[in-house]
Coordinates of C-alpha atoms in Angstrom, one line a residue:
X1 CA -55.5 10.1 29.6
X2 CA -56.7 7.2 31.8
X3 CA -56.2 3.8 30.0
X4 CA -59.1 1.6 30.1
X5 CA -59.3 -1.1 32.7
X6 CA -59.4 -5.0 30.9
X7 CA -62.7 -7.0 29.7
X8 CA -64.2 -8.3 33.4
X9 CA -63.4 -12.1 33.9
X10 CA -66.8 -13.0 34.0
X11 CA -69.3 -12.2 30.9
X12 CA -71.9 -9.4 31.2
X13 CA -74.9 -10.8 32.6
X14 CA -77.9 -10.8 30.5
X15 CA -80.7 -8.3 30.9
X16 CA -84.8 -9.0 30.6
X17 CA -85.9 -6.2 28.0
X18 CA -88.6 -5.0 26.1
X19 CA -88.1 -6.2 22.1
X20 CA -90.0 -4.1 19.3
X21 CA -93.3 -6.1 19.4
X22 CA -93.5 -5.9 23.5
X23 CA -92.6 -9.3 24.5
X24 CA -89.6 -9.3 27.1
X25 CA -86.3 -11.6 26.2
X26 CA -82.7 -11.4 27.6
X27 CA -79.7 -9.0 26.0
X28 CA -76.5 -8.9 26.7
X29 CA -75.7 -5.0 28.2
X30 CA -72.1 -3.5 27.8
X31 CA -70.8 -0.7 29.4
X32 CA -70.1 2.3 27.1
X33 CA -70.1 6.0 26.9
X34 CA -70.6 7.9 30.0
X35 CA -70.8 5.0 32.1
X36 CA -67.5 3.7 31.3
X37 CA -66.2 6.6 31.4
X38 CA -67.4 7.0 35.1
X39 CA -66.1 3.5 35.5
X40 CA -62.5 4.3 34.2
X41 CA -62.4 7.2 36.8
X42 CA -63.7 5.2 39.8
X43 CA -60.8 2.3 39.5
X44 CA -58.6 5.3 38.9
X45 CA -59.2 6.4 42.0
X46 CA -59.5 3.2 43.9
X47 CA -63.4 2.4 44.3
X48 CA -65.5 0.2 43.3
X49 CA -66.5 0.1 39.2
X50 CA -70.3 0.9 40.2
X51 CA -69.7 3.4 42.9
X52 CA -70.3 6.9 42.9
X53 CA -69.9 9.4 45.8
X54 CA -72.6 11.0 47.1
X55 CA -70.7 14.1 48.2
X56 CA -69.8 15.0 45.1
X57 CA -73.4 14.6 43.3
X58 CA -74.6 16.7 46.3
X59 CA -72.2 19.6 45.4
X60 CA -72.7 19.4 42.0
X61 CA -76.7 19.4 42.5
X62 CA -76.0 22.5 45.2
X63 CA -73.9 24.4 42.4
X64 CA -76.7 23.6 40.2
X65 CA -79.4 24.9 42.5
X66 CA -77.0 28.3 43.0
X67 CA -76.9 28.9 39.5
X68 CA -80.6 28.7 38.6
X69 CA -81.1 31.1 41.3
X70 CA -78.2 33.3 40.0
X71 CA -79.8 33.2 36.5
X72 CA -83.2 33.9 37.8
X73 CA -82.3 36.8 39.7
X74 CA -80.8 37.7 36.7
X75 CA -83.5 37.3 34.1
X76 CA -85.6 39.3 36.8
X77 CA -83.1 42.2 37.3
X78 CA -83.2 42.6 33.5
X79 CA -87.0 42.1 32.6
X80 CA -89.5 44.7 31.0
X81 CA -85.8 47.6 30.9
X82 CA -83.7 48.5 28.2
X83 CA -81.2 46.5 28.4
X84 CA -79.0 49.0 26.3
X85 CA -79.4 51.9 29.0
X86 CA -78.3 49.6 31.7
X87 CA -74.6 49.6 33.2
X88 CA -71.8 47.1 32.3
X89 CA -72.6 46.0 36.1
X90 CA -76.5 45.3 35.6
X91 CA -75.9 43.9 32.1
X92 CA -73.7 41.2 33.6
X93 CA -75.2 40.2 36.7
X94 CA -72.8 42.4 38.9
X95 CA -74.6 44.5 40.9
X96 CA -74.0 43.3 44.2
X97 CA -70.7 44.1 43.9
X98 CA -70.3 46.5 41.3
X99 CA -66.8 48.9 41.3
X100 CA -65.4 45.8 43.6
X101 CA -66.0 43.1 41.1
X102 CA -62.7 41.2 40.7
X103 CA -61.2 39.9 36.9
X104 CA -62.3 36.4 38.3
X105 CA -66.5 37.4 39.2
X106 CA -66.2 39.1 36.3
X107 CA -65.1 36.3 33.7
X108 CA -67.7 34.0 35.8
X109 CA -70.6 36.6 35.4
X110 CA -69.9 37.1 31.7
X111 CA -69.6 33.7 30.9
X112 CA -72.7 32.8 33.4
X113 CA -75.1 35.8 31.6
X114 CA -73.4 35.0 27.6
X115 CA -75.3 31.9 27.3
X116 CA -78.9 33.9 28.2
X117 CA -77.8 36.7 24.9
X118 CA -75.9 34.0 22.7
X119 CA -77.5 33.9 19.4
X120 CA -77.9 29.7 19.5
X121 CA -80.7 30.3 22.3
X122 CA -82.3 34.0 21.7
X123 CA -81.8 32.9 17.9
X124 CA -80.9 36.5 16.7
X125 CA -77.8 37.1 14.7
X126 CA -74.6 37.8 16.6
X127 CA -75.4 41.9 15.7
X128 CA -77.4 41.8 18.3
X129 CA -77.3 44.4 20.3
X130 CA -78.2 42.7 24.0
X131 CA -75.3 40.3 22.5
X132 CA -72.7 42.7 21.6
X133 CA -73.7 44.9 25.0
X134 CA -72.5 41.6 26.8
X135 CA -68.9 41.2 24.8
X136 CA -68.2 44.9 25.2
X137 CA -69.1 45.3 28.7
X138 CA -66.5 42.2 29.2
X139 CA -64.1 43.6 27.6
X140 CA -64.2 47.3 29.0
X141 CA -64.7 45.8 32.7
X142 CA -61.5 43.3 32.5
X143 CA -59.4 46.3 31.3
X144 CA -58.2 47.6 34.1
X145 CA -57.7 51.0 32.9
X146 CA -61.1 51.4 31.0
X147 CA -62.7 49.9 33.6
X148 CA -61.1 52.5 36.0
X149 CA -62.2 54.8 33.3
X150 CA -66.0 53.4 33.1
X151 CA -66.3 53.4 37.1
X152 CA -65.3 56.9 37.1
X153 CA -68.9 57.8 35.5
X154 CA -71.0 55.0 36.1
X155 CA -74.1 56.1 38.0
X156 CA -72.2 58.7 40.4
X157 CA -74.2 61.7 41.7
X158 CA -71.9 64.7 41.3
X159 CA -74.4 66.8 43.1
X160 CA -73.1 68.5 46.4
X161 CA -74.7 71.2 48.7
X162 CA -75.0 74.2 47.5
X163 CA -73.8 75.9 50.9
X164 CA -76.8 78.5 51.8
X165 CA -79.0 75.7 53.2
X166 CA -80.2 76.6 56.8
X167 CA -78.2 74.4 59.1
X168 CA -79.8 73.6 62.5
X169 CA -76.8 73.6 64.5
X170 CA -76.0 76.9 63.5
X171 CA -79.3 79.0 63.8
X172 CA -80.1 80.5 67.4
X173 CA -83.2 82.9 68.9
X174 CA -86.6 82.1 66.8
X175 CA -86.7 79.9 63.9
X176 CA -89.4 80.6 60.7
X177 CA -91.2 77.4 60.8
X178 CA -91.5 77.8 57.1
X179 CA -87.5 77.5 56.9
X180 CA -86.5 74.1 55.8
X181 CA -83.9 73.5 58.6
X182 CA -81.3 70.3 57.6
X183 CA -78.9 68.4 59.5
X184 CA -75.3 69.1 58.5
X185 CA -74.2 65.6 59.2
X186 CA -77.2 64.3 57.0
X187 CA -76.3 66.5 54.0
X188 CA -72.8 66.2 53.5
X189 CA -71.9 62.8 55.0
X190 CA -72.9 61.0 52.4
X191 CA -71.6 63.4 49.7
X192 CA -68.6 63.0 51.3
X193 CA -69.0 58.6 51.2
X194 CA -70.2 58.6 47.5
X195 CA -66.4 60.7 46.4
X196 CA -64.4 59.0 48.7
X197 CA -64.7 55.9 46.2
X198 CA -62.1 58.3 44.1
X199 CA -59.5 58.1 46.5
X200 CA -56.3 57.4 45.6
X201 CA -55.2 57.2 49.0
X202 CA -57.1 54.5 51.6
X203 CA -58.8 54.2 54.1
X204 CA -60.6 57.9 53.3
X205 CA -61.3 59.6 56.5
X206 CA -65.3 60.3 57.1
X207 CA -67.1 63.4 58.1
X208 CA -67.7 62.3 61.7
X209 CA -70.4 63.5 64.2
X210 CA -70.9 65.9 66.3
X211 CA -69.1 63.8 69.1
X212 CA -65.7 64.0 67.0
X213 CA -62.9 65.6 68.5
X214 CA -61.5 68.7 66.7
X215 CA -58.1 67.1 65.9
X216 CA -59.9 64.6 64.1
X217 CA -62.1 67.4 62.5
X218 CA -59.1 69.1 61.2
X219 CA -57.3 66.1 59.8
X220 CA -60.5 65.7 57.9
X221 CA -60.4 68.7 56.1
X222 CA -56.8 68.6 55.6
X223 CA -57.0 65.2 54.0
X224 CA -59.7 66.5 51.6
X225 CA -58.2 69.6 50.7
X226 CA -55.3 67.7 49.3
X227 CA -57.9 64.9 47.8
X228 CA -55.7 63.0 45.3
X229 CA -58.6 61.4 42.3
X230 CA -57.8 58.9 40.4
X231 CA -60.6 59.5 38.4
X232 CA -60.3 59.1 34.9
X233 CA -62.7 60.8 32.1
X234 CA -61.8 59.1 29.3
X235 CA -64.6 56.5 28.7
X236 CA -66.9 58.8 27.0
X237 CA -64.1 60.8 25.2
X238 CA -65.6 63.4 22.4
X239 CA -63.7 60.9 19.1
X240 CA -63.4 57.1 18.8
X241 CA -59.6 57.0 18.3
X242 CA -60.6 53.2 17.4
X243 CA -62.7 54.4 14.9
X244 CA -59.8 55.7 12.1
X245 CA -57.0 53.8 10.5
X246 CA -54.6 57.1 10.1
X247 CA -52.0 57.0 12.8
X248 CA -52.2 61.2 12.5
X249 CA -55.6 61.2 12.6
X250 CA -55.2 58.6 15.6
X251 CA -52.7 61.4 17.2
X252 CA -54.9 64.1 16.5
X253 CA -58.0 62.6 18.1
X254 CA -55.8 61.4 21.2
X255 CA -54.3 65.1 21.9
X256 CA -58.5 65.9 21.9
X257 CA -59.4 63.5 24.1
X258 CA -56.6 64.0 26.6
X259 CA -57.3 67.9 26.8
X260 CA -61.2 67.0 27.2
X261 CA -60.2 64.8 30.2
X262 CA -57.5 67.4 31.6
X263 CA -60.9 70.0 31.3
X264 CA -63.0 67.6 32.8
X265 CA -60.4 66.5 35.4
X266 CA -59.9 70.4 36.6
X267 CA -63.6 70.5 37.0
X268 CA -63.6 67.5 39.4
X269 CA -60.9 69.3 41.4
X270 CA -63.0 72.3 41.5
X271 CA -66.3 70.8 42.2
X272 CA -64.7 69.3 45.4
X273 CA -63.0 72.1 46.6
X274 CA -66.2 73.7 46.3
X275 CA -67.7 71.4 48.4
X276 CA -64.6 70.8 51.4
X277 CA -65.1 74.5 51.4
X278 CA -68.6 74.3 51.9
X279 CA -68.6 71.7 54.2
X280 CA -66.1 73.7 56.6
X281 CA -67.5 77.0 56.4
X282 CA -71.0 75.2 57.8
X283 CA -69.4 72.6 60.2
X284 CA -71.0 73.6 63.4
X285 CA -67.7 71.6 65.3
X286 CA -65.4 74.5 63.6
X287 CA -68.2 77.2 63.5
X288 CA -67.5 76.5 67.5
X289 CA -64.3 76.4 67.5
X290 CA -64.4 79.5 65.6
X291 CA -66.7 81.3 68.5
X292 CA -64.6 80.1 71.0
X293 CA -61.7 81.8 69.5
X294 CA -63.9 84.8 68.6
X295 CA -65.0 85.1 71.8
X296 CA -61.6 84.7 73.6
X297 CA -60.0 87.0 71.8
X298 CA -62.9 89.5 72.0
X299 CA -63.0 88.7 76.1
X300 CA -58.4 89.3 76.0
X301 CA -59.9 92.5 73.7
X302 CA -61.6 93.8 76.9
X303 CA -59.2 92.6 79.4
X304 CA -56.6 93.9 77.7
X305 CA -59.1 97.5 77.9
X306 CA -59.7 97.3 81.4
X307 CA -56.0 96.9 82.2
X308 CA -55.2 100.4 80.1
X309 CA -58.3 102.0 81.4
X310 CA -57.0 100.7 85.0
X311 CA -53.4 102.0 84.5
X312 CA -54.8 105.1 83.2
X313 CA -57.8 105.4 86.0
X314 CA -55.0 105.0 88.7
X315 CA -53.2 107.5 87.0
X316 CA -55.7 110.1 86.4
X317 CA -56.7 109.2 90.5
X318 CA -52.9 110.1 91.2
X319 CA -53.5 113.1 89.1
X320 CA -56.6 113.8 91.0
X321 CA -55.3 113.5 94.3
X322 CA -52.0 115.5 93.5
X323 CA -54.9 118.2 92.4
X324 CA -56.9 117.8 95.4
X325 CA -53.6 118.1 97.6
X326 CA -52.8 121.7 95.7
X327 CA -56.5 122.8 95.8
X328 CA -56.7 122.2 99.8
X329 CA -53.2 124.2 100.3
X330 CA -54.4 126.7 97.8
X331 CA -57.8 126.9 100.1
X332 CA -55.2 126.3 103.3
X333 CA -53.7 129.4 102.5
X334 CA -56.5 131.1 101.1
X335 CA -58.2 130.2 104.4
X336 CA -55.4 131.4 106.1
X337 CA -55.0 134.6 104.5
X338 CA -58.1 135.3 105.1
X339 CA -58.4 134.6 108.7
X340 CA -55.3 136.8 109.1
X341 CA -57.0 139.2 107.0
X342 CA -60.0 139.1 109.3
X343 CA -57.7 138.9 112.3
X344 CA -55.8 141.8 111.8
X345 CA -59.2 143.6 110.5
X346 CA -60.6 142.5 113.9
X347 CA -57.5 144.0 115.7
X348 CA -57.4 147.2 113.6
X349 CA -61.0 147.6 114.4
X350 CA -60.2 146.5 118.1
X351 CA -57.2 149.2 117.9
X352 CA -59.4 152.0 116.9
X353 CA -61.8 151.5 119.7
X354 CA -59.2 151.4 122.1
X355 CA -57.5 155.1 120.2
X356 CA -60.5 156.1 119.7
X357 CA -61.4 155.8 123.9
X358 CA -57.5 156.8 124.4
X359 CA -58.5 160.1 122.5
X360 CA -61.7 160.7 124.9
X361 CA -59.8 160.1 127.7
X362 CA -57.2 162.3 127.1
X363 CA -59.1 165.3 125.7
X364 CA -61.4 165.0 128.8
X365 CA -58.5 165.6 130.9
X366 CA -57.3 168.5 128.7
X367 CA -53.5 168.3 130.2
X368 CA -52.0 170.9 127.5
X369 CA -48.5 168.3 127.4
X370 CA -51.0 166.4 125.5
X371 CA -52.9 168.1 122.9
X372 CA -54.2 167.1 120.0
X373 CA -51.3 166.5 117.8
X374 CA -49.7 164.8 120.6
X375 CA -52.5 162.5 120.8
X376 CA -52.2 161.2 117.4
X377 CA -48.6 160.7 117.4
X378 CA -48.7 158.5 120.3
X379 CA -52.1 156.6 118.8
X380 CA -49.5 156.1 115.6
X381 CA -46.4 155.4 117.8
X382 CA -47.6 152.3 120.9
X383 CA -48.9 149.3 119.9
X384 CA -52.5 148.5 121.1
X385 CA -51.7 146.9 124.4
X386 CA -49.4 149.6 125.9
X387 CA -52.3 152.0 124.7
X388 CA -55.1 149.7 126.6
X389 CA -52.3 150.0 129.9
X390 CA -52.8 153.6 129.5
X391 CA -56.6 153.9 128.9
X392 CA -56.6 151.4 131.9
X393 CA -54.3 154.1 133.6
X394 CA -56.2 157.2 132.7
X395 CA -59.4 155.8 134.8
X396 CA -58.1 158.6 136.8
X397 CA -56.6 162.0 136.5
X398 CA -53.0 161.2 137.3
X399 CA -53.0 158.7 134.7
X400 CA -52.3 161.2 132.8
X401 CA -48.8 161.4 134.1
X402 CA -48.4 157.7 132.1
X403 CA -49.3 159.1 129.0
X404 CA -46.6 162.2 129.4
X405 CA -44.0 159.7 130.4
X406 CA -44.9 158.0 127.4
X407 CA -44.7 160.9 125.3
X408 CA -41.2 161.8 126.8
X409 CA -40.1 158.3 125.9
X410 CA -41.4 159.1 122.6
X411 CA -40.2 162.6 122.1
X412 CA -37.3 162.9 123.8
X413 CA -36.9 165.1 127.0
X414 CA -35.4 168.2 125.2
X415 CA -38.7 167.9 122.9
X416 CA -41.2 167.9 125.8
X417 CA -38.9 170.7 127.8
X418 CA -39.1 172.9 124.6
X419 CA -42.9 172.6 124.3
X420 CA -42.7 173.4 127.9
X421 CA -41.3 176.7 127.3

């Protein structure tokens, strides 16, 4: 505590002021209250007894100014509503920053908003309702856990798409104009923003656009397949646990509420499985991704094809050509037999014309060495072109001296002597 400074040297000089019936007359005017108080603080700190600084009633006035206008946006953000159904957030002020508020904005909001609810200025009883919103919205808020508990449900759409709306990445060819056609970025992006508040793990990776690369894409999805929640679904639990005195009853109603939240908590998980699922089955980056690889592996499909049908075209033109080698020496020969065939038929028929003049020839010489019989056995017995010698010879009469000689050869000399005789 400061001490007071001593009585000034010099008396107080006497003031002119106005007495009860109006006529001005002098007073002596001490120092007291505020003013010497402000005067103890200002030869504390080394200036003058009278002097003030103007910085600091400029601040002061600022803060002032910045608090009205808090308390009017206030009174504004709560007018003509129920102030009941609002959230901890709007019923203190916080709605700016709302799941970030820190223990410190908190306690300054609270006590900034208690004085607009206090019973001494709405002149209601302290049963108020708006009055006891305030206190318990304090208290749940600067409770870490509860208010980790109260975040986890305060205004939160759990809504997510539902997976069979028509994405216009994906559709190709003609389009119903009827169709209601959504951007996939547009629909799940922000579903994706709103549950990445839950995240235990920070920063949360985002859906991306169409520009992201697929490595990206992927580490997406694996991120929020393994989504670790921290929320907590105990604020509204089914029994007041405050609410009983029995510490069995108290056990009892905690065992309830903890397998409510456990229900609750597998629902969560299973809601946003639903919707990573969801997400990736309609991504146009993987549906992509997903074509490429289908169509690669249907294009290595047909190479693969054309390579066996090659290997087995080549073989079958082997096969083929081994064929065709056996069908031309088959027709080679054929061909071959048959032009011998048709050769020796030619020279057979060629032969018997040349017997067949031999024959004339002979009978119209009528030699008896060469009868009939003899005829025929020399036809059977020379090949054609000793036989054409001898038709050649037999152009005259003594050629018939070639044909006995013949004979002889044939016969044998004691054959032709014994026909002789």
């Amino acid at each position: 505590m400061l001490a007071l400074p001593p009585p000034p040297s010099t008396p107080a000089k006497d003031a002119a002021v106005l007495g009860l019936g109006g006529y001005p007359h002098l007073k002596r005017v001490e120092i007291a209250g505020r003013s010497l108080h402000k005067r103890v603080r200002n030869a504390a700190r080394g200036r003058s007894l009278s002097m003030e600084s103007n910085g600091e009633h400029d601040a002061r006035a600022e803060a002032k100014l910045k608090e009205e206008a808090i308390l009017a946006k206030y009174r504004k953000s709560i007018k003509g509503k129920n102030f009941i159904n609002l959230t901890m957030y709007q019923q203190l002020g916080l709605t700016d920053v709302m799941f970030d508020a820190t223990p410190d904005q908190i306690k300054k909001a609270y006590h900034r908003v208690l004085i607009e609810h206090h019973p001494d200025k709405t002149l209601k009883d302290e049963n108020d309702p708006n009055y006891l919103a305030v206190q318990k919205a304090f208290s749940t808020l600067m409770d870490a856990q509860k208010k980790r508990a109260y975040d986890s449900q305060c205004e939160f759409d759990e809504s997510i798409p539902s997976g069979s709306e028509k994405i216009k990445q994906n559709i190709t060819g003609a389009v119903d104009p009827k169709a209601k056609i959504v951007d996939f970025y547009a629909l799940y992006g922000p579903v994706f923003e709103r549950n990445a508040r839950f995240s235990s793990i920070v920063p949360v990776p985002m859906l991306g656009d169409d520009e992201t690369d697929i490595d990206t894409v992927q580490s997406f999805y694996n991120f929020w397949h393994t989504f670790d929640s921290w929320r907590d679904f105990t604020h509204n639990a089914e029994h007041d646990v405050d609410s009983v005195e029995s510490r069995d009853e108290k056990r009892h109603m905690m065992k309830k509420n903890e397998a409510q939240a456990k229900k609750l908590k597998k629902k969560e998980y299973s809601r946003l499985a639903d919707l990573v699922d969801r997400a990736q089955a309609n991504d146009p980056r993987l549906r992509r991704v997903k074509q490429a690889a289908k169509d690669k592996k249907e294009n290595d499909r047909k190479a693969k094809e054309a390579a066996a049908q090659a290997i087995i075209d080549a073989q079958k033109a082997v096969e083929e050509a081994a064929a065709r080698a056996i069908a031309e020496k088959l027709e080679a020969e054929k061909n071959a037999k048959s032009n011998a065939k048709m050769a020796k038929d030619k020279l057979k028929k060629a032969f018997r014309k040349v017997k067949k003049a031999f024959r004339e020839l002979v009978e119209a010489i009528d030699d008896p060495r060469v009868d009939a019989e003899e005829t025929e056995f020399i036809c059977e017995s020379i090949e054609m072109d000793a036989m054409e010698a001898l038709n050649a010879a037999l152009a005259s009469p003594a050629g018939i001296e070639d044909v006995v000689k013949v004979l002889t050869g044939l016969r044998g000399d004691a054959y032709m002597a014994a026909k002789r005789a």
